Amino acid sequence: LNWETQSQQWQVETQRYRVLTDVRQRFYEALAAQRRLQVATDFEQVAIKGVRNAAARQEALEASRPEFLQAEIQLKQVELQRRQAQPQYPLRTITAALSACNRVMQRNGPTPRSEQPCR
């Protein structure tokens, strides 16, 4: 009976680590997606300024129509990248899951193999 109990405890511990690993992985995926979105948004602002500058140069007869069109195409590409960078799961959802994981770990207390809460 003691062996069975210990075996079940290890199975629970193994499952706990699987859940913790999955939560951590999703958290970092969401964090990376948030960063990609921020970079894409920043680059979009630069591309918008590029279109404005190209338009102003074209009006001043310092730039050709193809230069302006190239700036517009680049802006459209950046807008597409920004839309694609939108995270599937908002970071706050993942952060909430991580907080719940920490609460569970603190409530149940550490076991011999899990001395650290979720990270």
PDB file of C-alpha atoms in Angstrom:
ATOM      1  CA  LEU A   1       0.000   0.000   0.000  1.00  0.00           C
ATOM      2  CA  ASN A   2       2.831   2.405   0.800  1.00  0.00           C
ATOM      3  CA  TRP A   3       4.391   1.797  -2.601  1.00  0.00           C
ATOM      4  CA  GLU A   4       1.051   2.502  -4.336  1.00  0.00           C
ATOM      5  CA  THR A   5       0.587   5.737  -2.416  1.00  0.00           C
ATOM      6  CA  GLN A   6       4.098   6.878  -3.250  1.00  0.00           C
ATOM      7  CA  SER A   7       3.583   5.942  -6.899  1.00  0.00           C
ATOM      8  CA  GLN A   8       0.390   8.004  -7.042  1.00  0.00           C
ATOM      9  CA  GLN A   9       2.140  10.952  -5.419  1.00  0.00           C
ATOM     10  CA  TRP A  10       4.853  10.819  -8.070  1.00  0.00           C
ATOM     11  CA  GLN A  11       2.214  10.646 -10.798  1.00  0.00           C
ATOM     12  CA  VAL A  12       0.564  13.750  -9.363  1.00  0.00           C
ATOM     13  CA  GLU A  13       3.945  15.466  -9.163  1.00  0.00           C
ATOM     14  CA  THR A  14       4.714  14.526 -12.768  1.00  0.00           C
ATOM     15  CA  GLN A  15       1.380  15.932 -13.898  1.00  0.00           C
ATOM     16  CA  ARG A  16       2.001  19.098 -11.897  1.00  0.00           C
ATOM     17  CA  TYR A  17       5.290  19.635 -13.723  1.00  0.00           C
ATOM     18  CA  ARG A  18       3.587  19.084 -17.060  1.00  0.00           C
ATOM     19  CA  VAL A  19       1.022  21.744 -16.217  1.00  0.00           C
ATOM     20  CA  LEU A  20       3.673  24.141 -14.918  1.00  0.00           C
ATOM     21  CA  THR A  21       5.772  23.656 -18.033  1.00  0.00           C
ATOM     22  CA  ASP A  22       2.766  24.258 -20.275  1.00  0.00           C
ATOM     23  CA  VAL A  23       1.778  27.429 -18.394  1.00  0.00           C
ATOM     24  CA  ARG A  24       5.339  28.748 -18.509  1.00  0.00           C
ATOM     25  CA  GLN A  25       5.622  27.991 -22.204  1.00  0.00           C
ATOM     26  CA  ARG A  26       2.364  29.801 -22.992  1.00  0.00           C
ATOM     27  CA  PHE A  27       3.433  32.741 -20.841  1.00  0.00           C
ATOM     28  CA  TYR A  28       6.697  33.185 -22.737  1.00  0.00           C
ATOM     29  CA  GLU A  29       4.945  32.714 -26.078  1.00  0.00           C
ATOM     30  CA  ALA A  30       2.521  35.494 -25.137  1.00  0.00           C
ATOM     31  CA  LEU A  31       5.367  37.675 -23.922  1.00  0.00           C
ATOM     32  CA  ALA A  32       7.231  37.193 -27.214  1.00  0.00           C
ATOM     33  CA  ALA A  33       4.038  37.937 -29.167  1.00  0.00           C
ATOM     34  CA  GLN A  34       3.563  41.123 -27.178  1.00  0.00           C
ATOM     35  CA  ARG A  35       7.122  42.194 -27.988  1.00  0.00           C
ATOM     36  CA  ARG A  36       6.667  41.385 -31.696  1.00  0.00           C
ATOM     37  CA  LEU A  37       3.505  43.489 -31.694  1.00  0.00           C
ATOM     38  CA  GLN A  38       5.294  46.409 -30.043  1.00  0.00           C
ATOM     39  CA  VAL A  39       8.161  46.271 -32.548  1.00  0.00           C
ATOM     40  CA  ALA A  40       5.720  46.047 -35.472  1.00  0.00           C
ATOM     41  CA  THR A  41       3.720  48.987 -34.105  1.00  0.00           C
ATOM     42  CA  ASP A  42       6.875  51.066 -33.701  1.00  0.00           C
ATOM     43  CA  PHE A  43       7.997  50.193 -37.229  1.00  0.00           C
ATOM     44  CA  GLU A  44       4.549  51.091 -38.536  1.00  0.00           C
ATOM     45  CA  GLN A  45       4.949  54.594 -37.098  1.00  0.00           C
ATOM     46  CA  VAL A  46       8.296  54.908 -38.893  1.00  0.00           C
ATOM     47  CA  ALA A  47       6.710  53.724 -42.158  1.00  0.00           C
ATOM     48  CA  ILE A  48       3.894  56.284 -41.784  1.00  0.00           C
ATOM     49  CA  LYS A  49       6.503  59.028 -41.435  1.00  0.00           C
ATOM     50  CA  GLY A  50       8.246  57.622 -44.504  1.00  0.00           C
ATOM     51  CA  VAL A  51       5.046  57.926 -46.555  1.00  0.00           C
ATOM     52  CA  ARG A  52       4.538  61.500 -45.343  1.00  0.00           C
ATOM     53  CA  ASN A  53       8.117  62.395 -46.219  1.00  0.00           C
ATOM     54  CA  ALA A  54       7.851  60.758 -49.645  1.00  0.00           C
ATOM     55  CA  ALA A  55       4.615  62.655 -50.323  1.00  0.00           C
ATOM     56  CA  ALA A  56       6.199  65.941 -49.262  1.00  0.00           C
ATOM     57  CA  ARG A  57       9.261  65.254 -51.441  1.00  0.00           C
ATOM     58  CA  GLN A  58       7.019  64.407 -54.387  1.00  0.00           C
ATOM     59  CA  GLU A  59       5.054  67.647 -53.949  1.00  0.00           C
ATOM     60  CA  ALA A  60       8.331  69.563 -53.849  1.00  0.00           C
ATOM     61  CA  LEU A  61       9.370  67.737 -57.033  1.00  0.00           C
ATOM     62  CA  GLU A  62      12.346  66.200 -55.233  1.00  0.00           C
ATOM     63  CA  ALA A  63      11.084  62.625 -55.487  1.00  0.00           C
ATOM     64  CA  SER A  64       9.422  60.531 -58.148  1.00  0.00           C
ATOM     65  CA  ARG A  65       6.040  58.831 -58.014  1.00  0.00           C
ATOM     66  CA  PRO A  66       7.672  55.367 -57.733  1.00  0.00           C
ATOM     67  CA  GLU A  67       9.483  56.491 -54.556  1.00  0.00           C
ATOM     68  CA  PHE A  68       6.153  57.500 -53.018  1.00  0.00           C
ATOM     69  CA  LEU A  69       4.503  54.257 -54.138  1.00  0.00           C
ATOM     70  CA  GLN A  70       7.379  52.235 -52.700  1.00  0.00           C
ATOM     71  CA  ALA A  71       6.896  53.971 -49.327  1.00  0.00           C
ATOM     72  CA  GLU A  72       3.165  53.172 -49.445  1.00  0.00           C
ATOM     73  CA  ILE A  73       3.857  49.526 -50.282  1.00  0.00           C
ATOM     74  CA  GLN A  74       6.280  49.291 -47.388  1.00  0.00           C
ATOM     75  CA  LEU A  75       3.658  50.772 -45.067  1.00  0.00           C
ATOM     76  CA  LYS A  76       1.080  48.205 -46.213  1.00  0.00           C
ATOM     77  CA  GLN A  77       3.575  45.408 -45.586  1.00  0.00           C
ATOM     78  CA  VAL A  78       4.285  46.714 -42.097  1.00  0.00           C
ATOM     79  CA  GLU A  79       0.556  47.039 -41.366  1.00  0.00           C
ATOM     80  CA  LEU A  80       0.131  43.400 -42.356  1.00  0.00           C
ATOM     81  CA  GLN A  81       3.019  42.379 -40.104  1.00  0.00           C
ATOM     82  CA  ARG A  82       1.436  44.270 -37.211  1.00  0.00           C
ATOM     83  CA  ARG A  83      -1.909  42.538 -37.736  1.00  0.00           C
ATOM     84  CA  GLN A  84      -0.177  39.167 -37.884  1.00  0.00           C
ATOM     85  CA  ALA A  85       1.688  39.990 -34.664  1.00  0.00           C
ATOM     86  CA  GLN A  86      -1.563  40.316 -32.721  1.00  0.00           C
ATOM     87  CA  PRO A  87      -1.323  37.664 -29.987  1.00  0.00           C
ATOM     88  CA  GLN A  88      -3.852  34.880 -30.040  1.00  0.00           C
ATOM     89  CA  TYR A  89      -4.043  34.939 -26.240  1.00  0.00           C
ATOM     90  CA  PRO A  90      -3.669  38.312 -24.541  1.00  0.00           C
ATOM     91  CA  LEU A  91      -0.761  38.522 -22.108  1.00  0.00           C
ATOM     92  CA  ARG A  92      -3.145  39.316 -19.249  1.00  0.00           C
ATOM     93  CA  THR A  93      -4.815  35.922 -19.771  1.00  0.00           C
ATOM     94  CA  ILE A  94      -1.491  34.135 -19.505  1.00  0.00           C
ATOM     95  CA  THR A  95      -0.465  36.253 -16.508  1.00  0.00           C
ATOM     96  CA  ALA A  96      -3.722  35.319 -14.777  1.00  0.00           C
ATOM     97  CA  ALA A  97      -3.043  31.636 -15.435  1.00  0.00           C
ATOM     98  CA  LEU A  98       0.455  31.982 -14.015  1.00  0.00           C
ATOM     99  CA  SER A  99      -0.915  33.706 -10.904  1.00  0.00           C
ATOM    100  CA  ALA A 100      -3.427  30.899 -10.447  1.00  0.00           C
ATOM    101  CA  CYS A 101      -0.602  28.397 -10.779  1.00  0.00           C
ATOM    102  CA  ASN A 102       1.347  30.202  -8.051  1.00  0.00           C
ATOM    103  CA  ARG A 103      -1.686  30.191  -5.756  1.00  0.00           C
ATOM    104  CA  VAL A 104      -2.105  26.439  -6.228  1.00  0.00           C
ATOM    105  CA  MET A 105       1.569  25.843  -5.500  1.00  0.00           C
ATOM    106  CA  GLN A 106       1.454  27.981  -2.358  1.00  0.00           C
ATOM    107  CA  ARG A 107      -1.746  26.348  -1.130  1.00  0.00           C
ATOM    108  CA  ASN A 108      -0.501  22.800  -1.626  1.00  0.00           C
ATOM    109  CA  GLY A 109       2.969  23.577  -0.390  1.00  0.00           C
ATOM    110  CA  PRO A 110       6.171  22.375  -1.976  1.00  0.00           C
ATOM    111  CA  THR A 111       6.826  18.705  -2.382  1.00  0.00           C
ATOM    112  CA  PRO A 112      10.295  17.163  -2.333  1.00  0.00           C
ATOM    113  CA  ARG A 113      10.729  17.777  -6.085  1.00  0.00           C
ATOM    114  CA  SER A 114       8.989  21.166  -6.395  1.00  0.00           C
ATOM    115  CA  GLU A 115      10.531  23.689  -4.080  1.00  0.00           C
ATOM    116  CA  GLN A 116       9.993  26.701  -6.326  1.00  0.00           C
ATOM    117  CA  PRO A 117       6.670  28.238  -7.347  1.00  0.00           C
ATOM    118  CA  CYS A 118       5.721  28.894 -10.952  1.00  0.00           C
ATOM    119  CA  ARG A 119       7.991  31.214 -12.897  1.00  0.00           C
TER     120      ARG A 119
END
